Coordinates of C-alpha atoms in Angstrom, one line a residue:
Chain A
M1 CA 25.4 -1.7 9.9
E2 CA 25.3 1.4 7.8
R3 CA 25.9 -0.7 4.7
Y4 CA 23.0 -3.0 5.6
A5 CA 20.7 0.0 6.3
R6 CA 21.5 1.5 2.8
R7 CA 20.7 -1.9 1.2
A8 CA 17.4 -1.9 3.1
D9 CA 16.7 1.7 1.9
R10 CA 17.1 0.7 -1.7
A11 CA 15.0 -2.5 -1.3
L12 CA 12.3 -0.6 0.5
D13 CA 12.2 2.0 -2.3
R14 CA 11.9 -0.7 -4.9
Y15 CA 9.2 -2.7 -3.0
L16 CA 7.1 0.4 -2.5
S17 CA 7.2 1.5 -6.1
V18 CA 3.9 -0.2 -6.9
G19 CA 0.2 0.5 -7.1
R20 CA -2.3 1.9 -9.6
H21 CA -3.3 4.9 -7.6
P22 CA -0.5 7.6 -7.6
G23 CA -2.0 9.5 -4.6
L24 CA -2.3 6.3 -2.5
R25 CA 1.2 5.3 -3.5
E26 CA 2.6 8.7 -2.3
A27 CA 0.8 8.4 1.0
M28 CA 2.1 4.9 1.4
R29 CA 5.7 6.0 0.7
W30 CA 5.5 9.2 2.9
T31 CA 6.6 7.7 6.2
P32 CA 8.9 4.8 5.2
M33 CA 10.8 6.9 2.7
A34 CA 11.3 9.7 5.2
G35 CA 14.1 7.8 6.7
G36 CA 14.5 5.9 9.9
K37 CA 17.2 3.7 11.3
R38 CA 16.1 0.6 9.5
L39 CA 16.8 -1.4 12.7
R40 CA 14.5 -4.2 11.8
P41 CA 15.9 -5.0 8.3
V42 CA 19.5 -4.5 9.6
L43 CA 18.7 -7.0 12.4
A44 CA 17.2 -9.5 9.9
M45 CA 20.2 -9.3 7.5
M46 CA 22.7 -9.7 10.4
V47 CA 20.8 -12.7 11.7
G48 CA 20.7 -14.3 8.3
E49 CA 24.5 -13.7 7.9
A50 CA 25.3 -15.0 11.3
V51 CA 23.3 -18.2 10.6
A52 CA 24.5 -19.0 7.1
G53 CA 27.0 -16.4 5.7
A54 CA 26.8 -13.4 3.5
R55 CA 24.4 -14.8 1.0
A56 CA 21.9 -15.5 3.7
A57 CA 21.9 -11.8 4.5
T58 CA 20.4 -11.3 1.0
A59 CA 17.9 -14.1 1.6
A60 CA 16.7 -12.4 4.8
L61 CA 16.3 -9.0 3.1
P62 CA 12.6 -9.5 2.2
V63 CA 11.9 -10.5 5.8
G64 CA 13.6 -7.4 6.9
V65 CA 11.8 -5.1 4.5
A66 CA 8.5 -6.8 5.3
L67 CA 9.1 -5.9 9.0
E68 CA 10.1 -2.4 8.1
V69 CA 6.9 -2.0 6.1
I70 CA 4.8 -3.3 9.0
H71 CA 6.6 -1.1 11.4
N72 CA 5.8 1.9 9.2
F73 CA 2.1 0.8 8.8
T74 CA 1.8 0.8 12.6
L75 CA 3.4 4.2 12.8
V76 CA 0.9 5.6 10.3
H77 CA -2.0 4.2 12.2
D78 CA -0.6 5.0 15.7
D79 CA -0.1 8.6 14.6
I80 CA -3.8 8.8 13.9
M81 CA -4.7 7.2 17.2
D82 CA -2.3 9.4 19.2
R83 CA -3.2 12.5 17.1
S84 CA 0.6 13.0 16.5
P85 CA 1.1 15.8 14.0
M86 CA 4.7 15.1 13.2
R87 CA 6.8 12.1 12.3
R88 CA 10.5 12.1 11.3
G89 CA 10.5 15.9 11.0
R90 CA 7.5 15.9 8.5
P91 CA 3.7 16.2 9.0
S92 CA 2.3 12.7 9.7
V93 CA 0.2 11.1 7.0
H94 CA -3.1 11.9 8.6
K95 CA -2.0 15.5 9.1
K96 CA -1.1 15.9 5.4
W97 CA -3.9 13.9 3.7
G98 CA -6.5 13.4 6.4
D99 CA -7.5 10.4 8.5
A100 CA -9.3 8.5 5.8
T101 CA -6.2 8.4 3.5
A102 CA -3.9 7.6 6.4
I103 CA -6.1 4.6 7.4
N104 CA -6.2 3.4 3.9
A105 CA -2.4 3.9 3.2
G106 CA -1.7 2.0 6.4
D107 CA -3.9 -0.9 5.3
A108 CA -2.2 -1.0 1.9
L109 CA 1.2 -1.0 3.5
F110 CA 0.2 -3.9 5.7
A111 CA -1.0 -5.8 2.7
R112 CA 2.2 -5.0 0.8
A113 CA 4.3 -6.4 3.6
F114 CA 2.9 -9.9 3.0
E115 CA 3.7 -9.6 -0.7
V116 CA 7.3 -8.6 0.2
A117 CA 7.7 -11.4 2.7
L118 CA 6.7 -14.0 0.0
D119 CA 9.7 -12.8 -2.0
A120 CA 11.9 -14.6 0.5
P121 CA 13.7 -17.5 -1.2
G122 CA 13.6 -21.1 0.0
P123 CA 11.0 -23.8 0.5
D124 CA 7.3 -22.9 0.5
A125 CA 7.0 -24.5 4.0
V126 CA 9.2 -21.8 5.4
R127 CA 7.3 -19.0 3.6
V128 CA 4.0 -20.4 5.1
E129 CA 5.6 -20.3 8.5
L130 CA 6.8 -16.8 7.9
V131 CA 3.3 -15.5 7.0
G132 CA 1.9 -17.2 10.1
E133 CA 4.6 -15.5 12.2
L134 CA 4.0 -12.1 10.7
A135 CA 0.2 -12.3 11.0
S136 CA 0.3 -13.4 14.6
M137 CA 2.9 -10.7 15.3
V138 CA 0.6 -8.0 14.0
R139 CA -2.2 -9.2 16.1
G140 CA 0.1 -9.1 19.1
I141 CA 1.2 -5.5 18.2
A142 CA -2.5 -4.5 18.1
E143 CA -3.0 -6.0 21.5
G144 CA 0.0 -4.2 22.8
Q145 CA -1.3 -0.9 21.3
Q146 CA -4.7 -1.5 22.9
M147 CA -3.0 -2.1 26.3
D148 CA -1.0 1.1 25.8
M149 CA -4.3 3.0 25.2
D150 CA -5.8 1.3 28.3
F151 CA -2.9 2.6 30.3
E152 CA -3.9 6.2 29.5
R153 CA -7.1 5.8 31.5
A154 CA -5.7 3.4 34.2
R155 CA -5.2 4.8 37.6
V156 CA -2.2 2.5 38.3
V157 CA 0.0 0.6 35.9
T158 CA 2.4 -1.8 37.3
R159 CA 5.9 -2.5 36.1
G160 CA 4.8 -6.0 35.1
E161 CA 1.9 -4.6 33.0
Y162 CA 4.2 -2.1 31.4
L163 CA 6.7 -4.8 30.4
G164 CA 3.9 -7.1 29.1
M165 CA 2.8 -4.2 26.9
V166 CA 6.3 -3.6 25.6
E167 CA 6.7 -7.3 24.9
L168 CA 3.8 -7.1 22.5
K169 CA 4.1 -3.6 21.1
T170 CA 7.8 -3.4 20.6
S171 CA 9.8 -6.6 21.3
L172 CA 7.6 -8.9 19.3
M173 CA 8.7 -7.2 16.0
F174 CA 12.4 -7.8 16.9
S175 CA 11.8 -11.4 18.2
T176 CA 9.7 -12.4 15.2
G177 CA 12.1 -10.7 12.8
A178 CA 15.1 -12.6 14.2
Y179 CA 13.3 -15.9 14.2
C180 CA 12.0 -15.5 10.7
A181 CA 15.4 -14.3 9.3
A182 CA 17.0 -17.3 10.9
R183 CA 14.5 -19.7 9.4
V184 CA 14.8 -18.2 5.9
A185 CA 18.6 -18.6 6.3
G186 CA 18.1 -22.3 7.0
A187 CA 18.4 -22.4 10.8
A188 CA 16.7 -25.3 12.6
P189 CA 13.8 -24.3 14.7
A190 CA 15.7 -24.7 18.0
V191 CA 18.5 -22.3 16.8
A192 CA 15.9 -19.9 15.4
E193 CA 14.1 -19.9 18.8
G194 CA 17.4 -18.8 20.5
L195 CA 17.5 -15.9 18.1
R196 CA 13.9 -15.1 18.8
E197 CA 14.9 -14.8 22.5
Y198 CA 17.8 -12.6 21.4
G199 CA 15.4 -10.4 19.4
R200 CA 12.9 -10.2 22.3
R201 CA 15.4 -9.0 24.9
T202 CA 17.1 -6.7 22.4
G203 CA 13.7 -5.2 21.6
T204 CA 12.9 -4.6 25.3
S205 CA 16.2 -2.9 26.0
F206 CA 15.6 -0.8 22.9
Q207 CA 12.2 0.4 24.2
V208 CA 13.5 1.2 27.7
Q209 CA 16.4 3.1 26.1
D210 CA 13.8 4.9 23.9
D211 CA 11.9 5.9 27.0
I212 CA 15.1 7.2 28.7
L213 CA 16.0 9.2 25.6
D214 CA 12.6 10.9 25.5
C215 CA 13.5 12.5 28.9
F216 CA 17.3 12.7 28.8
A217 CA 18.4 13.1 25.2
D218 CA 19.7 16.2 23.6
Q219 CA 16.7 17.9 22.1
A220 CA 18.4 18.8 18.8
A221 CA 19.6 15.2 18.3
L222 CA 16.2 13.7 19.2
G223 CA 14.4 15.8 16.6
K224 CA 11.3 16.1 18.9
P225 CA 10.7 17.9 22.2
V226 CA 12.4 16.3 25.2
G227 CA 10.0 15.2 27.9
R228 CA 7.0 14.7 25.7
D229 CA 6.2 11.4 27.5
I230 CA 6.2 13.3 30.8
R231 CA 3.7 15.9 29.5
N232 CA 1.6 13.1 28.1
G233 CA 1.7 11.2 31.4
K234 CA 3.0 8.2 29.6
R235 CA 3.5 5.1 31.7
T236 CA 7.1 4.2 31.0
L237 CA 9.4 2.1 33.2
L238 CA 11.0 5.4 34.3
A239 CA 7.7 7.1 35.2
I240 CA 6.3 4.0 37.0
D241 CA 9.4 3.7 39.0
T242 CA 9.5 7.4 39.8
L243 CA 5.8 7.5 40.8
G244 CA 6.5 4.6 43.2
S245 CA 9.7 6.1 44.6
L246 CA 8.8 9.7 45.3
K247 CA 6.7 10.9 48.3
G248 CA 5.3 14.2 49.6
A249 CA 6.5 17.4 48.1
K250 CA 8.7 15.7 45.5
L251 CA 5.9 13.6 44.2
R252 CA 3.7 16.7 44.0
R253 CA 6.5 18.5 42.1
F254 CA 6.7 15.5 39.7
R255 CA 3.0 15.6 39.2
A256 CA 3.1 19.3 38.4
A257 CA 4.5 18.2 35.0
Y258 CA 3.5 14.6 34.6
G259 CA 0.4 14.3 32.5
R260 CA 0.1 18.1 32.1
Q261 CA 0.3 19.1 28.4
A262 CA 0.6 22.7 29.4
A263 CA 3.4 22.2 31.9
P264 CA 6.1 24.9 31.5
A265 CA 9.6 23.7 30.3
A266 CA 11.0 24.4 33.8
A267 CA 8.5 22.0 35.4
V268 CA 9.4 19.3 32.9
R269 CA 13.1 19.8 33.6
A270 CA 12.4 19.6 37.3
A271 CA 10.5 16.3 36.7
V272 CA 13.4 14.9 34.7
A273 CA 15.8 15.9 37.5
L274 CA 13.5 14.0 40.0
M275 CA 13.6 10.9 37.8
E276 CA 17.3 11.0 38.0
G277 CA 17.5 12.0 41.7
C278 CA 15.2 9.1 42.9
G279 CA 17.4 6.5 41.2
A280 CA 14.8 5.6 38.5
L281 CA 17.1 6.6 35.7
D282 CA 19.9 4.4 37.0
R283 CA 17.6 1.5 37.5
A284 CA 16.1 1.8 34.0
R285 CA 19.6 1.9 32.6
R286 CA 20.7 -1.1 34.5
F287 CA 17.5 -3.0 33.4
A288 CA 18.2 -2.1 29.7
R289 CA 21.8 -3.2 30.1
R290 CA 20.8 -6.5 31.8
E291 CA 18.3 -7.3 29.1
G292 CA 21.0 -6.6 26.5
E293 CA 23.4 -8.9 28.3
R294 CA 20.9 -11.7 28.3
A295 CA 20.2 -11.1 24.6
V296 CA 24.0 -11.5 23.9
R297 CA 24.1 -14.7 25.9
E298 CA 21.7 -16.3 23.4
L299 CA 24.3 -15.8 20.7
D300 CA 26.6 -18.4 22.2
A301 CA 24.6 -21.0 20.3
L302 CA 26.0 -19.6 17.0
P303 CA 29.4 -20.3 15.7
P304 CA 31.8 -17.4 16.1
S305 CA 31.9 -15.1 13.1
P306 CA 32.1 -11.4 12.3
A307 CA 28.3 -11.4 11.8
R308 CA 27.8 -12.8 15.3
D309 CA 30.0 -10.0 16.6
R310 CA 27.9 -7.5 14.8
L311 CA 24.8 -8.9 16.4
E312 CA 26.5 -8.4 19.8
A313 CA 27.5 -4.9 18.8
F314 CA 23.9 -4.2 17.7
V315 CA 22.7 -4.8 21.3
Y316 CA 25.3 -2.4 22.8
F317 CA 24.4 0.1 20.1
M318 CA 20.7 -0.2 21.1
T319 CA 21.3 0.3 24.8
S320 CA 23.9 3.1 24.5
R321 CA 22.6 5.1 21.6
T322 CA 22.0 8.8 22.3
V323 CA 19.4 9.3 19.6
Chain B
M1 CA -27.0 -21.6 0.5
E2 CA -28.5 -21.1 4.0
R3 CA -26.7 -24.3 5.1
Y4 CA -23.4 -23.0 3.9
A5 CA -24.0 -19.6 5.5
R6 CA -24.6 -21.2 8.9
R7 CA -21.4 -23.3 8.6
A8 CA -19.6 -20.0 7.8
D9 CA -21.1 -18.4 10.9
R10 CA -19.9 -21.2 13.1
A11 CA -16.4 -21.2 11.6
L12 CA -16.2 -17.4 11.9
D13 CA -17.2 -17.5 15.5
R14 CA -14.5 -20.1 16.2
Y15 CA -11.8 -18.4 14.3
L16 CA -12.5 -15.1 16.1
S17 CA -12.4 -16.6 19.5
V18 CA -8.8 -15.7 20.0
G19 CA -6.6 -13.0 21.5
R20 CA -5.2 -12.0 24.9
H21 CA -7.0 -8.7 25.1
P22 CA -10.7 -9.1 25.9
G23 CA -11.6 -5.5 24.9
L24 CA -9.9 -5.8 21.6
R25 CA -11.5 -9.2 21.0
E26 CA -14.9 -7.8 21.6
A27 CA -14.3 -4.9 19.2
M28 CA -13.0 -7.3 16.6
R29 CA -16.1 -9.5 16.9
W30 CA -18.6 -6.7 17.0
T31 CA -19.1 -6.3 13.2
P32 CA -18.5 -9.8 11.9
M33 CA -20.7 -11.5 14.6
A34 CA -23.6 -9.0 14.0
G35 CA -24.6 -11.0 11.0
G36 CA -24.4 -10.5 7.3
K37 CA -25.2 -12.6 4.3
R38 CA -21.8 -14.4 4.3
L39 CA -21.8 -14.2 0.6
R40 CA -18.1 -14.6 0.3
P41 CA -17.7 -17.8 2.3
V42 CA -20.8 -19.2 0.7
L43 CA -19.3 -18.5 -2.7
A44 CA -16.0 -20.1 -1.7
M45 CA -17.6 -23.2 -0.4
M46 CA -19.8 -23.6 -3.5
V47 CA -16.8 -23.1 -5.8
G48 CA -14.9 -25.7 -3.9
E49 CA -17.8 -28.2 -4.2
A50 CA -18.3 -27.5 -7.9
V51 CA -14.6 -28.1 -8.5
A52 CA -14.1 -31.3 -6.4
G53 CA -17.2 -32.4 -4.5
A54 CA -18.6 -31.9 -1.0
R55 CA -15.3 -32.4 0.8
A56 CA -13.8 -29.6 -1.2
A57 CA -16.4 -27.3 0.3
T58 CA -14.9 -27.9 3.6
A59 CA -11.4 -27.4 2.2
A60 CA -12.5 -24.0 0.9
L61 CA -14.0 -22.9 4.2
P62 CA -10.9 -21.2 5.6
V63 CA -10.5 -19.2 2.3
G64 CA -14.2 -18.2 2.7
V65 CA -13.8 -17.2 6.3
A66 CA -10.6 -15.3 5.6
L67 CA -12.5 -13.3 3.0
E68 CA -15.3 -12.7 5.4
V69 CA -12.8 -11.4 8.0
I70 CA -11.2 -9.2 5.4
H71 CA -14.6 -7.9 4.3
N72 CA -15.4 -7.1 7.9
F73 CA -12.1 -5.4 8.5
T74 CA -12.7 -3.1 5.5
L75 CA -16.2 -2.3 6.8
V76 CA -14.8 -1.3 10.2
H77 CA -12.2 1.0 8.6
D78 CA -14.6 2.3 5.9
D79 CA -17.1 3.3 8.6
I80 CA -14.5 5.4 10.2
M81 CA -13.6 7.0 6.8
D82 CA -17.2 7.6 5.9
R83 CA -18.2 8.6 9.5
S84 CA -21.0 6.0 9.3
P85 CA -22.6 5.8 12.8
M86 CA -24.5 2.5 12.1
R87 CA -23.7 -0.9 10.7
R88 CA -26.0 -3.9 10.6
G89 CA -28.5 -2.2 12.9
R90 CA -25.9 -1.5 15.6
P91 CA -23.5 1.4 16.3
S92 CA -20.4 1.0 14.2
V93 CA -17.1 0.1 16.0
H94 CA -15.7 3.6 16.0
K95 CA -19.0 5.0 17.3
K96 CA -19.0 2.5 20.2
W97 CA -15.3 2.5 21.1
G98 CA -13.8 5.5 19.3
D99 CA -11.6 5.8 16.2
A100 CA -8.4 4.4 17.8
T101 CA -9.9 1.1 18.9
A102 CA -11.7 0.8 15.6
I103 CA -8.5 1.3 13.6
N104 CA -6.7 -1.2 15.8
A105 CA -9.5 -3.8 15.7
G106 CA -9.6 -3.6 11.9
D107 CA -5.8 -4.1 11.8
A108 CA -6.1 -7.1 14.1
L109 CA -8.9 -8.6 11.9
F110 CA -6.8 -8.1 8.8
A111 CA -3.9 -10.0 10.5
R112 CA -6.2 -12.7 11.7
A113 CA -7.5 -13.3 8.1
F114 CA -4.0 -14.5 7.1
E115 CA -3.9 -16.9 10.0
V116 CA -7.3 -18.2 9.0
A117 CA -6.2 -18.6 5.3
L118 CA -3.2 -20.6 6.3
D119 CA -5.6 -23.1 7.8
A120 CA -6.6 -24.2 4.3
P121 CA -5.5 -27.8 3.7
G122 CA -3.3 -28.9 0.8
P123 CA 0.2 -28.2 -0.5
D124 CA 2.3 -25.3 0.9
A125 CA 2.7 -24.0 -2.7
V126 CA -1.1 -23.3 -2.9
R127 CA -1.1 -21.6 0.5
V128 CA 1.7 -19.4 -0.6
E129 CA -0.3 -18.5 -3.7
L130 CA -3.3 -17.9 -1.5
V131 CA -1.5 -15.4 0.7
G132 CA -0.2 -13.5 -2.3
E133 CA -3.7 -13.4 -3.8
L134 CA -5.2 -12.1 -0.6
A135 CA -2.5 -9.5 0.0
S136 CA -2.7 -8.1 -3.5
M137 CA -6.5 -8.1 -3.2
V138 CA -6.4 -5.9 -0.1
R139 CA -4.0 -3.5 -1.9
G140 CA -6.5 -3.4 -4.7
I141 CA -9.4 -2.8 -2.3
A142 CA -7.5 0.1 -0.8
E143 CA -6.9 1.6 -4.2
G144 CA -10.6 1.2 -5.0
Q145 CA -11.5 2.9 -1.7
Q146 CA -9.1 5.7 -2.5
M147 CA -10.8 6.2 -5.9
D148 CA -14.2 6.2 -4.2
M149 CA -13.0 9.0 -2.0
D150 CA -11.5 10.9 -4.9
F151 CA -15.0 10.7 -6.6
E152 CA -16.5 12.7 -3.8
R153 CA -14.4 15.7 -4.8
A154 CA -14.4 15.0 -8.6
R155 CA -16.6 17.3 -10.7
V156 CA -17.3 14.5 -13.2
V157 CA -17.0 10.8 -12.8
T158 CA -17.5 8.7 -15.9
R159 CA -19.1 5.3 -16.2
G160 CA -15.7 3.7 -16.9
E161 CA -14.1 5.3 -13.9
Y162 CA -17.0 4.1 -11.7
L163 CA -16.8 0.5 -13.1
G164 CA -13.0 0.6 -12.5
M165 CA -13.5 1.5 -8.9
V166 CA -16.2 -1.2 -8.4
E167 CA -13.8 -3.7 -10.0
L168 CA -11.3 -3.0 -7.2
K169 CA -13.4 -2.2 -4.2
T170 CA -16.1 -4.9 -4.7
S171 CA -15.5 -7.4 -7.5
L172 CA -11.9 -8.2 -6.5
M173 CA -13.0 -9.9 -3.4
F174 CA -15.4 -12.2 -5.3
S175 CA -12.9 -12.9 -8.1
T176 CA -10.0 -13.6 -5.7
G177 CA -12.3 -15.7 -3.5
A178 CA -13.5 -17.8 -6.3
Y179 CA -10.0 -18.2 -7.7
C180 CA -8.5 -19.2 -4.3
A181 CA -11.3 -21.6 -3.4
A182 CA -10.9 -23.3 -6.8
R183 CA -7.1 -23.6 -6.2
V184 CA -7.5 -25.0 -2.7
A185 CA -10.0 -27.5 -4.1
G186 CA -7.3 -28.6 -6.5
A187 CA -8.4 -26.9 -9.8
A188 CA -5.7 -26.3 -12.4
P189 CA -4.8 -22.6 -12.8
A190 CA -6.7 -22.3 -16.1
V191 CA -9.9 -23.6 -14.6
A192 CA -9.4 -21.4 -11.5
E193 CA -9.0 -18.4 -13.8
G194 CA -12.4 -19.1 -15.3
L195 CA -13.9 -19.0 -11.8
R196 CA -12.1 -15.8 -11.1
E197 CA -13.9 -14.3 -14.1
Y198 CA -17.1 -15.7 -12.8
G199 CA -16.5 -14.1 -9.4
R200 CA -15.5 -10.8 -11.0
R201 CA -18.7 -10.4 -13.0
T202 CA -20.8 -11.7 -10.1
G203 CA -19.3 -9.1 -7.9
T204 CA -20.0 -6.3 -10.4
S205 CA -23.6 -7.3 -10.8
F206 CA -23.9 -7.5 -7.0
Q207 CA -22.6 -4.0 -6.6
V208 CA -24.9 -2.5 -9.2
Q209 CA -27.8 -4.3 -7.6
D210 CA -26.7 -2.9 -4.3
D211 CA -26.8 0.6 -5.8
I212 CA -30.3 0.0 -7.2
L213 CA -31.5 -1.3 -3.8
D214 CA -30.2 1.8 -2.0
C215 CA -32.8 3.8 -4.1
F216 CA -35.5 1.3 -4.8
A217 CA -35.7 -1.1 -2.0
D218 CA -38.4 -1.3 0.7
Q219 CA -37.0 0.7 3.6
A220 CA -38.0 -1.8 6.3
A221 CA -36.4 -4.6 4.4
L222 CA -33.2 -2.6 3.7
G223 CA -32.6 -1.8 7.3
K224 CA -31.3 1.7 6.5
P225 CA -32.8 4.8 5.0
V226 CA -33.7 4.5 1.3
G227 CA -31.9 7.0 -0.9
R228 CA -28.9 7.6 1.3
D229 CA -26.6 7.4 -1.8
I230 CA -28.7 10.2 -3.4
R231 CA -28.4 12.5 -0.3
N232 CA -24.6 11.7 -0.2
G233 CA -24.3 12.5 -3.9
K234 CA -22.6 9.1 -4.4
R235 CA -21.4 8.4 -7.9
T236 CA -23.2 5.2 -8.8
L237 CA -24.0 3.8 -12.2
L238 CA -27.6 4.9 -11.7
A239 CA -26.6 8.4 -10.7
I240 CA -24.0 8.8 -13.4
D241 CA -26.5 7.7 -16.0
T242 CA -29.2 9.9 -14.6
L243 CA -27.0 13.0 -14.5
G244 CA -26.1 12.3 -18.1
S245 CA -29.7 11.7 -19.3
L246 CA -31.6 14.5 -17.6
K247 CA -31.7 18.1 -18.8
G248 CA -33.2 21.4 -17.8
A249 CA -35.9 21.4 -15.1
K250 CA -35.7 17.7 -14.5
L251 CA -31.9 17.9 -14.0
R252 CA -32.5 20.7 -11.5
R253 CA -35.1 18.7 -9.7
F254 CA -32.7 15.8 -9.5
R255 CA -30.0 18.0 -8.1
A256 CA -32.4 19.4 -5.5
A257 CA -31.8 16.0 -3.6
Y258 CA -28.6 14.7 -5.1
G259 CA -25.7 15.5 -2.8
R260 CA -27.9 17.4 -0.3
Q261 CA -27.8 15.8 3.1
A262 CA -30.8 17.9 4.3
A263 CA -33.0 17.1 1.3
P264 CA -36.6 16.4 2.4
A265 CA -38.0 12.9 1.8
A266 CA -40.3 14.2 -0.9
A267 CA -37.3 15.5 -2.9
V268 CA -35.5 12.2 -2.6
R269 CA -38.6 10.4 -3.8
A270 CA -38.8 12.7 -6.7
A271 CA -35.1 12.1 -7.5
V272 CA -35.8 8.3 -7.4
A273 CA -38.7 8.7 -9.7
L274 CA -36.5 10.7 -12.2
M275 CA -33.9 7.8 -12.1
E276 CA -36.7 5.5 -13.1
G277 CA -38.3 7.9 -15.6
C278 CA -35.2 8.6 -17.6
G279 CA -34.5 4.9 -18.1
A280 CA -31.4 4.8 -15.8
L281 CA -33.0 2.2 -13.6
D282 CA -33.8 -0.1 -16.5
R283 CA -30.3 0.3 -18.0
A284 CA -28.7 -0.5 -14.6
R285 CA -30.9 -3.6 -14.2
R286 CA -30.0 -4.8 -17.7
F287 CA -26.3 -4.2 -17.1
A288 CA -26.4 -6.2 -13.8
R289 CA -28.3 -9.0 -15.6
R290 CA -25.9 -9.1 -18.5
E291 CA -22.9 -9.2 -16.2
G292 CA -24.6 -12.1 -14.4
E293 CA -25.2 -13.9 -17.6
R294 CA -21.6 -13.6 -18.5
A295 CA -20.6 -14.9 -15.1
V296 CA -22.8 -17.9 -15.6
R297 CA -21.3 -18.6 -19.0
E298 CA -17.9 -19.1 -17.3
L299 CA -19.4 -22.1 -15.5
D300 CA -19.6 -24.1 -18.7
A301 CA -16.0 -25.1 -18.1
L302 CA -17.1 -27.1 -15.1
P303 CA -18.7 -30.5 -15.2
P304 CA -22.5 -30.4 -14.5
S305 CA -23.3 -30.9 -10.9
P306 CA -25.8 -29.7 -8.3
A307 CA -23.0 -27.4 -6.9
R308 CA -22.5 -25.9 -10.4
D309 CA -26.3 -25.2 -10.5
R310 CA -26.0 -23.5 -7.2
L311 CA -23.3 -21.3 -8.5
E312 CA -25.7 -20.3 -11.3
A313 CA -28.5 -19.7 -8.8
F314 CA -26.1 -17.6 -6.7
V315 CA -25.8 -15.2 -9.6
Y316 CA -29.5 -14.9 -10.1
F317 CA -29.9 -14.5 -6.4
M318 CA -27.4 -11.6 -6.4
T319 CA -29.1 -9.7 -9.3
S320 CA -32.7 -10.2 -8.2
R321 CA -32.4 -9.9 -4.5
T322 CA -34.6 -7.3 -2.9
V323 CA -32.5 -6.8 0.2

């Protein structure tokens, strides 16, 4: 996986060395070149290889880089929407250059992603399919983002509503990525659909694990304050479950930190302890694990290979990672 | 032209009746469905018809609608960047729903444009070409927008810099549109390149005429305050020429309104009179006319037809319009 991630880094660097406006180019490169786990390109390359061998990993690289560019474009725009001042240990693009340049850099990244995707080898029919998949994916992500913003003002968000939002905002990029990588590697539509389902469930378990880490990770390893979601009153699976499980004094104690930006660290720690105490943490972990297991089951349709084993390991990596 | 514009309206309405999130859909439709001249789809359909007859106008419709959707996505984002409160006589999207929803709606429109473009008939190879053209066009538009923002802080902007910016921010959409419509209609690349040049020069003359109208149009017909560019200190061909032509007291009088938001109407009227008095208005008009003539000359490569005549009339419409 490390090797795939470094290949993705190099390809990303190359694909983003374009443009006639040096200032815009710098703003475009700021977030993607600041690092990141490159999960999406790694996934795409592994899927390609599992479908059709090592050369197909290379064929799937443009799909993976296009996804990474789209992922970064959404980060740049989301940071404006959420007024997040930091990203990957640096000021976010809007913080450094202002909203206007950040909006514009995000748009340019989005456009660039389609140029990158067209670099995928193979028949034009597949590339047309690929563009349609990516475009419909971005519309879905925008819908998920809109739901996420709605949730901030909603009095009640159900578990089903939350999972529907995650499906669009997070899982869709993994499911579309796995599907497109499989198609570029030459997989028949039915096989590629199985990999889409693999990607979807992997994405969901990734997001739930992400929510868990926001509350339970080691702060130094996380690189951002622990419990930020709690202070922001973010509706995560953990928070929804906790709000539904606690009563009386415990619920009041949880609410003393939940949704309160100014809550003292001790109150946040108490809220985290309540999430664990009421069983919500365990249930979220079990849910992430179960989604992961279902993802892995989809791999049975592929012939056994080291690449297939890596796709399996990828899921366990996602649901057991500590950062 | 009117008939083409109404067809574009209907197709736009249909193509934008999608999405799972009603609120996002409403924000996406707000600007495009508020009207507009539909110049880009009209151009695409006329090019299609001039290349290969009436049925090719229909073939080029998805290209035209994709351009109109992209045009509207840039309006939604530009209005955030420029803090413009109004658009087509209505509050702009960010004014009505906030910046976050406006950013998101713009992104979703951009994504939708690619889905619309893929609806063009014909061989996959052409659709792949089309996607590449549109993606590279949007990157160019973003670069032009960035230059435009740079100009606000620049001490001096030359005529060449201004025209380079217009080339990207405005003309590129007309040139790409004409090229893509020709290709979808089956034109060979060389013929399509001639139409690209036609579109490019038409776009430039359109923009210069737009700048002229901002200062010299009838306010009621324009639907926005006359002389807004003067108060904003916008670097237009007119303003650059005027700044270079005036001296002494006249220059000081021009500067009393130029770049001063609070300038009284009388000062703006005086500045407009100075633009005319120093010859800048005449020179800008001549420039727009000459670009238009060069655009028309490109049409010689096409066989004579009513559709070709309409492409010629389109240019004269652009450079002589009063609104």
